[in-house]
PDB file of C-alpha atoms in Angstrom:
ATOM      1  CA  UNK A  22     -15.543  13.552 -11.447  1.00 46.00           C
ATOM      2  CA  UNK A  23     -14.452  17.213 -11.690  1.00 52.00           C
ATOM      3  CA  UNK A  24     -13.589  18.784  -8.259  1.00 56.00           C
ATOM      4  CA  UNK A  25     -13.653  15.621  -6.207  1.00 73.00           C
ATOM      5  CA  UNK A  26     -10.550  14.323  -4.817  1.00 84.00           C
ATOM      6  CA  UNK A  27      -9.613  10.610  -5.160  1.00 88.00           C
ATOM      7  CA  UNK A  28      -9.774   8.728  -1.813  1.00 93.00           C
ATOM      8  CA  UNK A  29      -6.773   7.818   0.360  1.00 97.00           C
ATOM      9  CA  UNK A  30      -5.836   4.161  -0.446  1.00 96.00           C
ATOM     10  CA  UNK A  31      -3.776   1.692   1.773  1.00 96.00           C
ATOM     11  CA  UNK A  32      -2.080  -0.906  -0.484  1.00 96.00           C
ATOM     12  CA  UNK A  33      -0.098  -3.821  -0.434  1.00 96.00           C
ATOM     13  CA  UNK A  34       2.631  -4.803  -2.821  1.00 97.00           C
ATOM     14  CA  UNK A  35       4.407  -8.091  -3.295  1.00 96.00           C
ATOM     15  CA  UNK A  36       7.960  -7.559  -4.613  1.00 97.00           C
ATOM     16  CA  UNK A  37       9.818  -9.512  -7.112  1.00 98.00           C
ATOM     17  CA  UNK A  38      11.773 -11.243  -4.150  1.00 98.00           C
ATOM     18  CA  UNK A  39       8.371 -12.259  -2.619  1.00 96.00           C
ATOM     19  CA  UNK A  40       8.620  -9.686   0.318  1.00 97.00           C
ATOM     20  CA  UNK A  41       5.759  -7.534   1.115  1.00 96.00           C
ATOM     21  CA  UNK A  42       5.199  -3.673   1.378  1.00 97.00           C
ATOM     22  CA  UNK A  43       2.615  -1.591   2.439  1.00 97.00           C
ATOM     23  CA  UNK A  44       1.906   2.261   1.740  1.00 97.00           C
ATOM     24  CA  UNK A  45      -0.654   4.771   1.174  1.00 98.00           C
ATOM     25  CA  UNK A  46      -1.535   7.030  -1.935  1.00 97.00           C
ATOM     26  CA  UNK A  47      -4.360   8.832  -3.585  1.00 97.00           C
ATOM     27  CA  UNK A  48      -3.127   7.662  -6.904  1.00 97.00           C
ATOM     28  CA  UNK A  49      -2.340   3.835  -7.172  1.00 96.00           C
ATOM     29  CA  UNK A  50      -1.330   3.791 -10.808  1.00 97.00           C
ATOM     30  CA  UNK A  51       1.335   6.542 -10.394  1.00 97.00           C
ATOM     31  CA  UNK A  52       2.509   5.190  -7.223  1.00 97.00           C
ATOM     32  CA  UNK A  53       2.915   1.688  -8.765  1.00 97.00           C
ATOM     33  CA  UNK A  54       4.968   3.278 -11.551  1.00 97.00           C
ATOM     34  CA  UNK A  55       7.228   5.049  -8.974  1.00 97.00           C
ATOM     35  CA  UNK A  56       7.696   1.877  -7.135  1.00 96.00           C
ATOM     36  CA  UNK A  57       8.683   0.113 -10.425  1.00 97.00           C
ATOM     37  CA  UNK A  58      11.210   2.806 -11.504  1.00 95.00           C
ATOM     38  CA  UNK A  59       9.061   4.196 -14.277  1.00 95.00           C
ATOM     39  CA  UNK A  60       8.909   7.561 -12.939  1.00 95.00           C
ATOM     40  CA  UNK A  61      10.696   9.267  -9.924  1.00 94.00           C
ATOM     41  CA  UNK A  62       9.737   8.811  -6.493  1.00 91.00           C
ATOM     42  CA  UNK A  63       9.463   5.188  -5.622  1.00 87.00           C
ATOM     43  CA  UNK A  64      10.344   3.832  -2.081  1.00 91.00           C
ATOM     44  CA  UNK A  65      14.087   2.811  -1.418  1.00 93.00           C
ATOM     45  CA  UNK A  66      12.670  -0.456  -0.229  1.00 95.00           C
ATOM     46  CA  UNK A  67      11.048  -1.426  -3.562  1.00 95.00           C
ATOM     47  CA  UNK A  68      13.900  -0.106  -5.452  1.00 94.00           C
ATOM     48  CA  UNK A  69      16.032  -3.134  -5.088  1.00 93.00           C
ATOM     49  CA  UNK A  70      13.019  -5.507  -5.349  1.00 96.00           C
ATOM     50  CA  UNK A  71      11.554  -4.688  -8.614  1.00 96.00           C
ATOM     51  CA  UNK A  72       9.302  -5.363 -10.146  1.00 97.00           C
ATOM     52  CA  UNK A  73       6.495  -5.123  -7.532  1.00 97.00           C
ATOM     53  CA  UNK A  74       2.795  -5.890  -8.139  1.00 96.00           C
ATOM     54  CA  UNK A  75      -0.223  -4.618  -6.252  1.00 96.00           C
ATOM     55  CA  UNK A  76      -2.008  -7.492  -4.031  1.00 94.00           C
ATOM     56  CA  UNK A  77      -4.729  -5.192  -2.651  1.00 94.00           C
ATOM     57  CA  UNK A  78      -5.657  -1.620  -2.294  1.00 94.00           C
ATOM     58  CA  UNK A  79      -8.377  -0.379  -0.030  1.00 93.00           C
ATOM     59  CA  UNK A  80     -10.210   3.122   0.166  1.00 93.00           C
ATOM     60  CA  UNK A  81     -10.069   4.888   3.534  1.00 94.00           C
ATOM     61  CA  UNK A  82     -11.912   7.905   4.398  1.00 90.00           C
ATOM     62  CA  UNK A  83      -9.073  10.238   4.906  1.00 96.00           C
ATOM     63  CA  UNK A  84      -5.343  10.225   5.090  1.00 97.00           C
ATOM     64  CA  UNK A  85      -5.201   9.511   8.782  1.00 96.00           C
ATOM     65  CA  UNK A  86      -7.104   6.537   8.578  1.00 95.00           C
ATOM     66  CA  UNK A  87      -5.208   5.177   5.541  1.00 96.00           C
ATOM     67  CA  UNK A  88      -2.090   5.751   7.730  1.00 97.00           C
ATOM     68  CA  UNK A  89      -3.471   4.030  10.873  1.00 96.00           C
ATOM     69  CA  UNK A  90      -4.304   0.868   8.672  1.00 94.00           C
ATOM     70  CA  UNK A  91      -1.004   1.181   7.004  1.00 96.00           C
ATOM     71  CA  UNK A  92       0.636   1.015  10.706  1.00 95.00           C
ATOM     72  CA  UNK A  93      -1.601  -1.773  11.629  1.00 93.00           C
ATOM     73  CA  UNK A  94      -0.823  -3.912   8.420  1.00 94.00           C
ATOM     74  CA  UNK A  95       2.609  -3.421   9.086  1.00 95.00           C
ATOM     75  CA  UNK A  96       2.590  -5.123  12.475  1.00 94.00           C
ATOM     76  CA  UNK A  97       0.730  -8.318  11.110  1.00 93.00           C
ATOM     77  CA  UNK A  98       2.481 -11.727  10.283  1.00 94.00           C
ATOM     78  CA  UNK A  99       3.052 -12.125   6.668  1.00 94.00           C
ATOM     79  CA  UNK A 100       0.328 -14.966   6.645  1.00 93.00           C
ATOM     80  CA  UNK A 101      -2.257 -12.387   7.769  1.00 92.00           C
ATOM     81  CA  UNK A 102      -0.869  -9.658   5.366  1.00 92.00           C
ATOM     82  CA  UNK A 103      -1.428 -12.237   2.551  1.00 92.00           C
ATOM     83  CA  UNK A 104      -4.905 -12.928   3.621  1.00 91.00           C
ATOM     84  CA  UNK A 105      -5.943  -9.385   3.457  1.00 87.00           C
ATOM     85  CA  UNK A 106      -5.746  -9.826  -0.331  1.00 83.00           C
ATOM     86  CA  UNK A 107      -8.872 -11.814  -0.020  1.00 84.00           C
ATOM     87  CA  UNK A 108     -10.550 -10.778   3.083  1.00 86.00           C
ATOM     88  CA  UNK A 109     -10.285  -6.813   3.211  1.00 80.00           C
ATOM     89  CA  UNK A 110      -9.027  -4.524   5.895  1.00 75.00           C
ATOM     90  CA  UNK A 111      -9.312  -5.463   9.525  1.00 68.00           C
ATOM     91  CA  UNK A 112     -11.248  -3.150  11.775  1.00 68.00           C
ATOM     92  CA  UNK A 113      -9.325  -0.760  13.578  1.00 65.00           C
ATOM     93  CA  UNK A 114      -9.002  -0.543  17.300  1.00 59.00           C
ATOM     94  CA  UNK A 115     -10.616   2.418  19.032  1.00 51.00           C
ATOM     95  CA  UNK A 116      -8.405   5.106  20.157  1.00 44.00           C
TER      96      UNK A 116
END
């Protein structure tokens, strides 16, 4: 819709070597292209682990919330990260 900004997303990628990567963006298609080297700007972590695929992406109310979810996800064990693809984002603890 004209004039509306895209929501912030927290996303989980699976790399070609099976590792996982978590990040935030407002444009998932562009960010995926960056991670896969199609356009400039991908993370150095994914550069050596291409191709990557999106496992999950979740809309957040704002950048701060997306970044808090990203930080929480990065602390999870792999098994729990993988379960997010089907179960959704966990609730964030109160500050």
